[in-house]
């Protein structure tokens, strides 16, 4: 297809994904708002007021960036893994595979769909957070780029999970046993500087740590890791996961016999 | 020279589990043809269609669609093809209008044109009143028609129908065939696989029979049916008989008191048969073919096996 045809195909995939997100808003947009309201109320207000300060700021202010990142990561990953696996399971992915839509357009369309949900959820959680505390953007560009990059990165990761998944259990294993522990241990609720030196070093192997801290820098101006390192890790991981996703699509892994 | 809608050379497919589905088939389908691709279950029909539509990766060989090589000009080749698969493969939670118009988008049609085409084909396939309901609520026949509308929305030059009438009642089947015949008459090449051989016989001009990954016959329907050297007729008799008569020119078998089965060699006149029966006092009230003619040939070809293929 020519560029205009590819653009139409891309728009179609993205609109279909966004329509799906809005059609089942009770599953896609509301749960993060409820969960994060509870986090802010319990950990932020009730427990946080007794914890005191973290990295020189109120505990509730400290956890806001991490909780927004956590919601964005889970939403981006969850959107693409359930949507793409669902299309495989019901076989309507064949609608795309038999068409002349190039593989890169298919991948971009699904990733943009996941990004759309990540951003929607990020904004919703930000609004919820504003009900509990004052938020001022320390560095808007860092905040926005980190949000987008994290969402894209976990969209690729979710895509890879969906490609390999053969049953619904397979799309729950990674979020439960890998994604959630990485997020909780990625400095959402604490500064890694509180950890013993060994565990602090181990924490630096966790890619979520860099996203949470880059986002925290964007919102609050503090970070446990250098900003350049955080962006280098995020860019490298995004490129690696994107390249591998494309490779799987070209090979037709789990899609073409 | 006739333009080829489809040209397959040396196509082979061995699945990861070691099953050899295609053993190097060659197949040409002329542009504008209504072509039957028949074969028993597991013969390789769906694998062939899967390769043409890029759902199955081939092990060796080449496929060209209207001159576009699937290996080197994938997008151009796929732009020419529309496919109606055996199994329902649309999003059951979407509306028919969205399913069809989105498919047009995947072929690069602008949104406005996509919506116009979706309306056109949903109307032609009598689904317009269901355009905004959830697809899962459609009946089996409607779902089949929806898949035809979806396959036609980019107006392909080659339409592949993989057992489209399986489980569909006669009335809907007839209306589907009327539609497909009309688009074939308008120039769309049609390739049909079906287990209803009378459909293939009445609709298709050319035919290939595939068995165990090998094309065992590839000719015109007329030529193939001309190969039939005998025909089995069922004769319903006006009066009951106790003993099967011997009339010489045709071998008869008594099925029951009022039914005879006649094994009629090609070239035997039915008048001769009726005269011979009349001489023995038998009056025939009606007659019919024991089996579809194509069915008899089909069974003889696939029972013979690919090793005997010419």
Coordinates of C-alpha atoms in Angstrom, one line a residue:
Chain A
X1 CA 0.0 0.0 0.0
X2 CA 1.1 3.6 -0.4
X3 CA 1.6 6.0 2.4
X4 CA -2.1 7.2 2.3
X5 CA -3.2 3.6 2.5
X6 CA -0.9 2.9 5.4
X7 CA -2.2 6.0 7.2
X8 CA -5.8 4.8 6.8
X9 CA -4.9 1.4 8.1
X10 CA -3.1 2.9 11.1
X11 CA -6.1 5.2 11.9
X12 CA -8.4 2.2 11.6
X13 CA -6.4 0.1 14.1
X14 CA -6.0 3.0 16.5
X15 CA -9.7 4.0 16.4
X16 CA -10.7 0.4 16.9
X17 CA -8.5 0.2 19.9
X18 CA -9.7 3.5 21.4
X19 CA -13.3 2.5 20.8
X20 CA -12.7 -0.7 22.6
X21 CA -11.1 1.2 25.6
X22 CA -14.2 3.5 25.7
X23 CA -16.7 0.7 25.1
X24 CA -15.5 -1.2 28.1
X25 CA -14.6 1.8 30.2
X26 CA -15.7 0.0 33.4
X27 CA -12.8 -2.4 32.9
X28 CA -10.3 -0.1 31.4
X29 CA -10.5 3.3 33.0
X30 CA -12.4 3.0 36.3
X31 CA -10.4 0.4 38.2
X32 CA -7.1 2.4 38.2
X33 CA -9.0 5.4 39.5
X34 CA -10.6 3.4 42.4
X35 CA -7.3 1.5 43.2
X36 CA -5.3 4.7 43.2
X37 CA -7.9 6.5 45.3
X38 CA -7.5 3.8 47.9
X39 CA -3.7 4.0 47.7
X40 CA -3.7 7.8 48.2
X41 CA -6.3 7.6 51.0
X42 CA -4.6 4.7 52.9
X43 CA -0.9 5.0 52.2
X44 CA -0.9 8.7 51.5
X45 CA -3.2 10.2 54.1
X46 CA -3.7 7.6 56.9
X47 CA -0.3 5.8 57.0
X48 CA 1.7 8.5 55.2
X49 CA 1.0 11.1 57.8
X50 CA 2.6 8.9 60.5
X51 CA 5.6 8.0 58.3
X52 CA 6.8 11.6 58.1
X53 CA 9.1 12.8 55.3
X54 CA 10.7 10.8 52.5
X55 CA 13.6 12.4 50.5
X56 CA 12.7 15.7 52.2
X57 CA 9.0 15.8 51.2
X58 CA 5.6 14.6 52.5
X59 CA 5.1 10.9 52.0
X60 CA 1.9 11.4 50.0
X61 CA 3.8 13.8 47.6
X62 CA 6.6 11.2 47.3
X63 CA 4.4 8.3 46.2
X64 CA 2.2 10.3 43.7
X65 CA 4.7 9.9 40.8
X66 CA 5.2 6.2 41.4
X67 CA 1.5 5.5 41.7
X68 CA 0.8 7.3 38.4
X69 CA 3.6 5.3 36.8
X70 CA 2.3 2.1 38.2
X71 CA -1.2 2.8 36.7
X72 CA 0.3 3.7 33.4
X73 CA 2.5 0.6 33.2
X74 CA -0.3 -1.8 34.2
X75 CA -2.8 -0.1 31.8
X76 CA -0.5 0.0 28.8
X77 CA 0.7 -3.6 29.3
X78 CA -2.8 -4.8 30.1
X79 CA -4.4 -3.1 27.1
X80 CA -2.2 -4.6 24.4
X81 CA -1.9 -8.0 26.0
X82 CA -5.7 -8.5 26.4
X83 CA -6.6 -6.8 23.1
X84 CA -4.0 -8.6 20.9
X85 CA -4.4 -11.9 22.6
X86 CA -8.2 -11.5 22.4
X87 CA -7.9 -10.9 18.6
X88 CA -5.8 -14.1 18.4
X89 CA -8.1 -16.1 20.5
X90 CA -11.2 -15.1 18.5
X91 CA -9.1 -15.2 15.4
X92 CA -10.1 -11.8 14.1
X93 CA -6.4 -10.9 14.0
X94 CA -6.7 -12.7 10.6
X95 CA -8.6 -9.6 9.4
X96 CA -5.3 -7.8 9.6
X97 CA -3.0 -10.6 8.6
X98 CA -4.8 -11.3 5.3
X99 CA -4.8 -7.6 4.4
X100 CA -1.9 -5.7 2.8
X101 CA -1.4 -3.7 6.1
X102 CA 2.4 -3.8 6.7
X103 CA 3.6 -5.4 9.9
X104 CA 5.0 -2.1 11.2
X105 CA 1.6 -0.5 10.8
X106 CA -0.1 -3.3 12.8
X107 CA 2.5 -3.0 15.6
X108 CA 2.3 0.8 15.7
X109 CA -1.5 0.7 15.7
X110 CA -1.7 -1.6 18.7
X111 CA 1.1 0.3 20.5
X112 CA -0.7 3.6 20.0
X113 CA -3.9 2.0 21.3
X114 CA -2.0 1.0 24.5
X115 CA -0.4 4.4 24.7
X116 CA -3.9 6.0 24.4
X117 CA -5.1 4.0 27.4
X118 CA -1.8 4.7 29.3
X119 CA -2.2 8.4 28.9
X120 CA -6.0 8.3 29.7
X121 CA -5.3 6.4 32.9
X122 CA -2.3 8.6 33.7
X123 CA -4.5 11.7 33.4
X124 CA -7.3 10.1 35.5
X125 CA -4.9 9.1 38.3
X126 CA -3.3 12.6 38.2
X127 CA -6.7 14.2 38.7
X128 CA -7.4 11.8 41.6
X129 CA -4.0 12.7 43.1
X130 CA -4.9 16.4 42.9
X131 CA -7.8 15.7 45.2
X132 CA -5.3 14.6 47.9
X133 CA -2.3 16.9 47.4
X134 CA -1.0 19.9 45.4
X135 CA 0.9 18.9 42.3
X136 CA 3.2 21.2 40.5
X137 CA 5.1 20.1 37.4
X138 CA 8.8 20.6 38.1
X139 CA 9.9 19.7 34.6
X140 CA 6.9 19.2 32.1
X141 CA 9.0 17.9 29.3
X142 CA 10.7 15.2 31.4
X143 CA 7.3 14.3 32.8
X144 CA 5.6 13.9 29.4
X145 CA 8.5 12.1 27.7
X146 CA 8.8 9.7 30.6
X147 CA 5.1 9.0 30.6
X148 CA 5.1 8.3 26.8
X149 CA 8.3 6.3 26.8
X150 CA 7.2 4.1 29.7
X151 CA 3.8 3.5 28.1
X152 CA 5.3 2.5 24.7
X153 CA 7.9 0.3 26.4
X154 CA 5.3 -1.7 28.3
X155 CA 3.1 -1.8 25.3
X156 CA 5.9 -3.6 23.4
X157 CA 6.4 -5.9 26.4
X158 CA 2.6 -6.7 26.5
X159 CA 2.6 -7.3 22.8
X160 CA 5.4 -9.9 23.2
X161 CA 3.5 -11.6 26.0
X162 CA 0.4 -11.7 23.8
X163 CA 2.3 -13.2 20.9
X164 CA 3.6 -16.1 23.0
X165 CA 0.4 -16.6 25.0
X166 CA -1.6 -19.6 24.1
X167 CA -4.3 -19.4 26.7
X168 CA -5.7 -16.7 29.0
X169 CA -3.6 -18.0 31.9
X170 CA -0.5 -17.0 30.0
X171 CA -1.5 -13.4 29.8
X172 CA -2.0 -13.2 33.6
X173 CA 1.3 -14.9 34.6
X174 CA 3.7 -12.1 33.6
X175 CA 1.7 -9.2 35.2
X176 CA 1.3 -11.2 38.4
X177 CA 4.7 -12.7 38.8
X178 CA 7.0 -10.2 37.1
X179 CA 5.3 -6.9 36.5
X180 CA 3.8 -6.3 39.9
X181 CA 6.9 -7.3 41.9
X182 CA 9.1 -5.1 39.7
X183 CA 6.7 -2.2 40.1
X184 CA 6.4 -2.5 43.9
X185 CA 10.2 -3.0 44.2
X186 CA 10.9 -0.1 41.8
X187 CA 10.8 2.7 44.3
X188 CA 7.1 3.5 44.1
X189 CA 6.7 3.6 47.9
X190 CA 10.2 4.2 49.1
X191 CA 13.5 5.7 48.2
X192 CA 16.0 3.0 47.3
X193 CA 18.6 5.0 49.4
X194 CA 16.8 3.5 52.4
X195 CA 17.9 0.0 51.4
X196 CA 21.1 -1.8 52.6
X197 CA 23.9 -1.2 50.0
X198 CA 23.5 -4.7 48.5
X199 CA 19.8 -4.4 47.9
X200 CA 20.2 -0.9 46.6
X201 CA 22.5 -2.2 43.9
X202 CA 20.1 -5.0 43.1
X203 CA 17.3 -2.5 42.8
X204 CA 19.3 -0.7 40.0
X205 CA 18.8 -3.8 37.9
X206 CA 15.1 -3.1 37.9
X207 CA 14.1 -1.0 34.9
X208 CA 10.9 0.3 36.6
X209 CA 13.1 2.1 39.1
X210 CA 14.4 4.4 36.3
X211 CA 10.9 5.2 35.0
X212 CA 9.5 5.9 38.5
X213 CA 12.5 8.1 39.3
X214 CA 12.5 10.0 36.0
X215 CA 8.8 10.7 36.4
X216 CA 9.4 11.7 40.0
X217 CA 12.0 14.1 38.8
X218 CA 9.6 15.5 36.3
X219 CA 6.9 16.1 38.9
X220 CA 9.0 16.8 42.1
X221 CA 12.5 17.5 41.0
X222 CA 14.1 14.6 43.0
X223 CA 15.4 11.3 41.8
X224 CA 17.4 8.3 43.2
X225 CA 19.1 7.8 39.8
X226 CA 20.8 10.2 37.4
X227 CA 18.3 11.5 34.8
X228 CA 20.6 10.6 31.9
X229 CA 20.9 7.1 33.1
X230 CA 17.2 6.8 33.5
X231 CA 16.6 7.9 29.9
X232 CA 19.3 5.7 28.5
X233 CA 17.8 2.7 30.2
X234 CA 14.3 3.6 29.0
X235 CA 15.3 4.3 25.4
X236 CA 17.5 1.1 25.2
X237 CA 14.7 -1.1 26.7
X238 CA 12.1 0.5 24.4
X239 CA 14.2 0.0 21.3
X240 CA 15.1 -3.6 22.2
X241 CA 11.5 -4.6 23.0
X242 CA 10.2 -2.8 19.9
X243 CA 12.8 -4.6 17.6
X244 CA 11.9 -8.0 19.1
X245 CA 8.2 -7.3 18.7
X246 CA 8.7 -6.5 15.1
X247 CA 10.8 -9.6 14.6
X248 CA 8.1 -11.8 16.1
X249 CA 5.5 -10.2 13.8
X250 CA 7.6 -10.6 10.7
X251 CA 8.2 -14.2 11.5
X252 CA 4.5 -14.7 12.3
X253 CA 5.3 -16.3 15.6
X254 CA 2.1 -17.6 17.2
X255 CA 0.2 -15.9 14.3
X256 CA 1.0 -17.7 11.1
X257 CA 1.3 -21.5 10.8
Chain B
X1 CA -2.7 -15.0 -23.5
X2 CA -5.2 -15.4 -20.7
X3 CA -4.4 -13.5 -17.6
X4 CA -3.9 -15.6 -14.6
X5 CA -5.6 -14.7 -11.3
X6 CA -3.6 -17.2 -9.5
X7 CA -0.4 -19.1 -10.4
X8 CA 1.1 -21.6 -8.0
X9 CA 4.3 -23.4 -8.7
X10 CA 5.9 -26.2 -6.7
X11 CA 4.1 -25.2 -3.5
X12 CA 5.2 -27.3 -0.5
X13 CA 4.2 -27.1 3.1
X14 CA 5.5 -29.2 6.0
X15 CA 4.2 -28.1 9.4
X16 CA 6.4 -27.9 12.5
X17 CA 4.9 -31.2 13.7
X18 CA 6.2 -32.9 10.6
X19 CA 2.9 -33.2 8.8
X20 CA 3.4 -32.8 5.1
X21 CA 0.3 -30.9 3.9
X22 CA 1.4 -30.0 0.3
X23 CA 3.9 -31.9 -1.8
X24 CA 4.7 -29.5 -4.5
X25 CA 1.5 -28.5 -6.2
X26 CA 1.1 -26.5 -9.4
X27 CA -2.1 -24.7 -10.1
X28 CA -3.3 -22.0 -12.5
X29 CA -6.6 -20.1 -12.2
X30 CA -7.6 -17.9 -15.1
X31 CA -8.9 -14.4 -14.4
X32 CA -12.7 -14.3 -14.3
X33 CA -13.0 -18.1 -13.7
X34 CA -15.3 -19.7 -11.2
X35 CA -12.9 -22.4 -9.9
X36 CA -13.6 -25.3 -7.6
X37 CA -10.8 -26.6 -5.4
X38 CA -12.0 -29.9 -3.9
X39 CA -10.6 -32.6 -1.8
X40 CA -11.3 -34.6 1.3
X41 CA -10.7 -33.3 4.8
X42 CA -6.9 -32.9 5.4
X43 CA -6.1 -33.0 1.7
X44 CA -4.4 -29.6 1.7
X45 CA -7.1 -27.2 0.5
X46 CA -7.1 -25.0 3.6
X47 CA -3.3 -25.0 3.7
X48 CA -3.2 -23.8 0.1
X49 CA -5.7 -21.1 0.8
X50 CA -3.8 -20.2 4.0
X51 CA -0.6 -19.7 2.0
X52 CA -2.4 -17.6 -0.7
X53 CA -3.8 -15.3 2.1
X54 CA -0.5 -15.3 4.0
X55 CA -1.9 -17.0 7.1
X56 CA 0.4 -19.9 6.5
X57 CA 4.1 -19.7 5.7
X58 CA 5.1 -21.9 2.8
X59 CA 8.0 -24.3 3.0
X60 CA 8.9 -24.0 -0.8
X61 CA 7.4 -22.8 -4.1
X62 CA 5.8 -19.7 -5.3
X63 CA 2.4 -18.0 -5.4
X64 CA 1.5 -15.2 -7.8
X65 CA -1.8 -13.3 -7.6
X66 CA -2.5 -11.4 -10.8
X67 CA 1.2 -11.5 -11.5
X68 CA 2.2 -10.2 -8.0
X69 CA 4.6 -12.6 -6.2
X70 CA 3.4 -13.2 -2.7
X71 CA 7.1 -13.4 -1.5
X72 CA 8.4 -10.2 -3.1
X73 CA 5.2 -8.1 -3.6
X74 CA 3.2 -9.3 -0.6
X75 CA 1.1 -6.1 -0.2
X76 CA 0.2 -5.9 -3.9
X77 CA -0.7 -9.6 -4.0
X78 CA -2.9 -9.4 -0.9
X79 CA -4.6 -6.2 -2.1
X80 CA -6.1 -8.4 -4.9
X81 CA -7.5 -11.1 -2.6
X82 CA -10.6 -11.3 -0.5
X83 CA -11.2 -14.4 1.6
X84 CA -14.2 -16.0 3.4
X85 CA -12.8 -18.5 5.8
X86 CA -14.3 -21.7 7.1
X87 CA -14.5 -20.6 10.7
X88 CA -16.1 -17.4 12.1
X89 CA -13.2 -15.0 12.6
X90 CA -14.7 -11.6 13.4
X91 CA -14.9 -9.8 16.7
X92 CA -18.2 -11.0 18.1
X93 CA -18.6 -7.9 20.2
X94 CA -18.3 -5.5 17.4
X95 CA -21.1 -4.3 15.1
X96 CA -21.3 -5.6 11.5
X97 CA -21.0 -2.1 10.2
X98 CA -17.8 -1.6 12.1
X99 CA -16.4 -5.0 11.2
X100 CA -16.9 -4.4 7.5
X101 CA -15.8 -0.7 7.4
X102 CA -12.8 -1.5 9.5
X103 CA -11.8 -4.2 7.1
X104 CA -11.9 -1.6 4.3
X105 CA -9.6 0.6 6.4
X106 CA -7.1 -2.3 6.6
X107 CA -7.0 -2.2 2.8
X108 CA -6.2 1.5 2.9
X109 CA -9.7 2.8 1.8
X110 CA -10.4 6.3 3.1
X111 CA -13.0 6.4 5.9
X112 CA -15.8 7.9 3.8
X113 CA -15.4 5.3 1.0
X114 CA -15.1 2.5 3.6
X115 CA -18.5 3.5 5.1
X116 CA -20.1 3.7 1.7
X117 CA -18.8 0.3 0.7
X118 CA -19.8 -1.2 4.1
X119 CA -23.4 0.0 3.5
X120 CA -23.4 -1.2 -0.1
X121 CA -22.3 -4.8 0.7
X122 CA -24.3 -5.1 3.9
X123 CA -27.4 -4.1 1.9
X124 CA -26.5 -6.5 -0.9
X125 CA -26.2 -9.3 1.5
X126 CA -29.5 -8.4 3.3
X127 CA -27.7 -7.4 6.6
X128 CA -28.3 -3.7 6.6
X129 CA -31.0 -4.0 9.3
X130 CA -28.5 -5.7 11.5
X131 CA -25.7 -3.3 10.9
X132 CA -25.7 -1.8 14.4
X133 CA -26.3 -4.9 16.5
X134 CA -23.6 -6.9 18.2
X135 CA -22.3 -9.5 15.7
X136 CA -22.6 -12.3 18.3
X137 CA -26.4 -12.0 18.1
X138 CA -26.5 -12.8 14.4
X139 CA -27.7 -16.2 13.2
X140 CA -25.2 -18.7 11.6
X141 CA -26.3 -17.8 8.1
X142 CA -26.0 -14.0 8.8
X143 CA -22.5 -14.5 10.2
X144 CA -21.5 -16.3 6.9
X145 CA -23.0 -13.4 4.9
X146 CA -21.2 -10.9 7.1
X147 CA -17.9 -12.6 6.2
X148 CA -18.7 -12.4 2.5
X149 CA -19.5 -8.6 2.9
X150 CA -16.3 -8.2 4.8
X151 CA -14.3 -10.0 2.1
X152 CA -15.9 -7.9 -0.7
X153 CA -15.6 -4.5 0.9
X154 CA -12.3 -3.7 -0.9
X155 CA -13.7 -5.2 -4.1
X156 CA -11.0 -7.8 -4.6
X157 CA -10.2 -9.2 -8.0
X158 CA -9.9 -12.7 -6.5
X159 CA -12.5 -14.0 -4.0
X160 CA -11.7 -17.2 -2.1
X161 CA -14.6 -19.0 -0.4
X162 CA -13.5 -21.7 1.9
X163 CA -16.6 -23.8 2.6
X164 CA -18.8 -20.8 2.9
X165 CA -22.1 -22.7 3.0
X166 CA -21.2 -25.2 5.7
X167 CA -24.2 -25.5 8.1
X168 CA -26.2 -22.9 6.1
X169 CA -29.8 -23.7 5.2
X170 CA -30.9 -24.1 1.6
X171 CA -32.6 -20.7 1.2
X172 CA -29.6 -18.7 2.5
X173 CA -27.2 -20.9 0.5
X174 CA -29.1 -20.1 -2.7
X175 CA -29.1 -16.4 -2.0
X176 CA -25.4 -16.5 -1.2
X177 CA -24.7 -18.3 -4.5
X178 CA -26.8 -15.8 -6.4
X179 CA -24.7 -13.0 -5.0
X180 CA -21.4 -14.8 -5.7
X181 CA -22.5 -15.6 -9.3
X182 CA -23.4 -12.0 -9.8
X183 CA -19.9 -10.7 -8.7
X184 CA -18.3 -13.4 -10.8
X185 CA -20.3 -12.3 -13.8
X186 CA -19.1 -8.8 -13.1
X187 CA -15.5 -10.0 -13.4
X188 CA -14.4 -11.2 -10.0
X189 CA -12.5 -14.5 -10.1
X190 CA -13.9 -16.9 -7.6
X191 CA -12.2 -19.9 -6.0
X192 CA -14.5 -22.2 -4.1
X193 CA -13.9 -25.1 -1.7
X194 CA -16.9 -27.0 -0.6
X195 CA -18.1 -30.4 0.5
X196 CA -21.4 -29.9 -1.3
X197 CA -20.2 -31.3 -4.7
X198 CA -23.5 -30.5 -6.4
X199 CA -22.7 -26.8 -5.7
X200 CA -19.3 -27.1 -7.3
X201 CA -20.8 -28.9 -10.3
X202 CA -23.5 -26.3 -10.9
X203 CA -21.4 -23.2 -10.2
X204 CA -17.8 -23.9 -11.3
X205 CA -16.3 -23.9 -14.8
X206 CA -13.0 -25.4 -13.9
X207 CA -11.9 -27.7 -11.1
X208 CA -8.9 -29.1 -9.3
X209 CA -9.0 -32.0 -6.9
X210 CA -6.4 -32.3 -4.3
X211 CA -5.7 -35.3 -2.2
X212 CA -3.0 -35.9 0.4
X213 CA -1.1 -32.8 -0.8
X214 CA -1.1 -33.6 -4.5
X215 CA -3.3 -32.3 -7.3
X216 CA -4.9 -35.5 -8.7
X217 CA -7.1 -33.7 -11.3
X218 CA -7.1 -30.3 -12.8
X219 CA -9.4 -29.7 -15.7
X220 CA -12.6 -28.1 -16.9
X221 CA -15.8 -29.3 -15.2
X222 CA -17.2 -30.4 -18.6
X223 CA -14.1 -32.5 -19.3
X224 CA -14.1 -34.1 -15.9
X225 CA -17.8 -35.0 -16.1
X226 CA -17.2 -36.4 -19.6
X227 CA -14.8 -38.9 -18.0
X228 CA -17.7 -40.6 -16.2
X229 CA -18.1 -43.9 -18.1
X230 CA -21.3 -45.1 -16.3
X231 CA -24.1 -43.7 -14.2
X232 CA -26.2 -45.2 -11.5
X233 CA -29.9 -44.5 -11.9
X234 CA -32.6 -45.3 -9.3
X235 CA -35.9 -46.4 -11.0
X236 CA -39.2 -46.0 -9.1
X237 CA -41.5 -48.7 -10.5
X238 CA -45.3 -48.3 -11.0
X239 CA -45.9 -52.0 -9.9
X240 CA -44.1 -54.2 -7.4
X241 CA -41.8 -56.9 -8.7
X242 CA -40.6 -60.1 -6.9
X243 CA -37.5 -60.9 -9.0
X244 CA -34.9 -58.7 -10.6
X245 CA -35.2 -59.0 -14.4
X246 CA -32.3 -59.6 -16.7
X247 CA -32.6 -57.2 -19.7
X248 CA -29.1 -57.6 -21.1
X249 CA -28.1 -54.1 -22.1
X250 CA -28.0 -52.7 -18.5
X251 CA -27.1 -54.4 -15.2
X252 CA -30.0 -54.1 -12.8
X253 CA -30.2 -54.6 -9.0
X254 CA -33.5 -54.9 -7.1
X255 CA -33.4 -52.5 -4.1
X256 CA -36.9 -53.3 -2.9
X257 CA -40.3 -54.3 -4.5
X258 CA -40.8 -51.0 -6.3
X259 CA -37.2 -49.9 -6.7
X260 CA -34.5 -50.9 -9.2
X261 CA -30.9 -49.6 -9.5
X262 CA -29.6 -49.5 -13.0
X263 CA -25.8 -49.3 -13.8
X264 CA -26.0 -47.5 -17.2
X265 CA -22.8 -47.4 -19.4
X266 CA -22.0 -44.1 -21.1
X267 CA -23.7 -44.0 -24.5
X268 CA -26.6 -46.2 -23.6
X269 CA -29.9 -44.6 -24.6
X270 CA -32.6 -44.3 -21.9
X271 CA -35.2 -45.2 -24.6
X272 CA -33.4 -48.5 -25.0
X273 CA -33.5 -49.1 -21.3
X274 CA -37.2 -48.2 -21.0
X275 CA -38.1 -50.4 -24.0
X276 CA -36.2 -53.4 -22.5
X277 CA -37.9 -52.9 -19.2
X278 CA -41.4 -52.6 -20.9
X279 CA -40.8 -55.9 -22.6
X280 CA -40.5 -57.5 -19.2
X281 CA -43.7 -55.8 -18.1
X282 CA -42.0 -53.2 -15.9
X283 CA -43.3 -49.7 -16.0
X284 CA -41.1 -46.9 -14.7
X285 CA -42.8 -44.1 -12.8
X286 CA -39.8 -41.9 -12.2
X287 CA -36.0 -42.0 -12.2
X288 CA -33.1 -40.1 -10.5
X289 CA -29.4 -40.2 -10.2
X290 CA -28.2 -42.4 -7.4
X291 CA -25.4 -39.9 -6.6
X292 CA -24.2 -36.6 -7.8
X293 CA -22.1 -37.2 -11.0
X294 CA -19.2 -35.2 -9.6
X295 CA -19.4 -37.1 -6.3
X296 CA -18.8 -40.4 -8.1
X297 CA -15.8 -39.0 -9.9
X298 CA -14.5 -37.3 -6.8
X299 CA -14.7 -40.5 -4.8
X300 CA -13.0 -42.6 -7.6
X301 CA -10.2 -40.0 -7.8
X302 CA -9.5 -39.7 -4.1
X303 CA -9.9 -43.4 -3.5
X304 CA -7.3 -44.1 -6.2
X305 CA -4.8 -42.0 -4.2
X306 CA -2.2 -39.5 -5.2
X307 CA 0.3 -42.1 -6.2
X308 CA -2.0 -43.0 -9.2
X309 CA -2.4 -39.3 -10.2
X310 CA -1.6 -38.4 -13.8

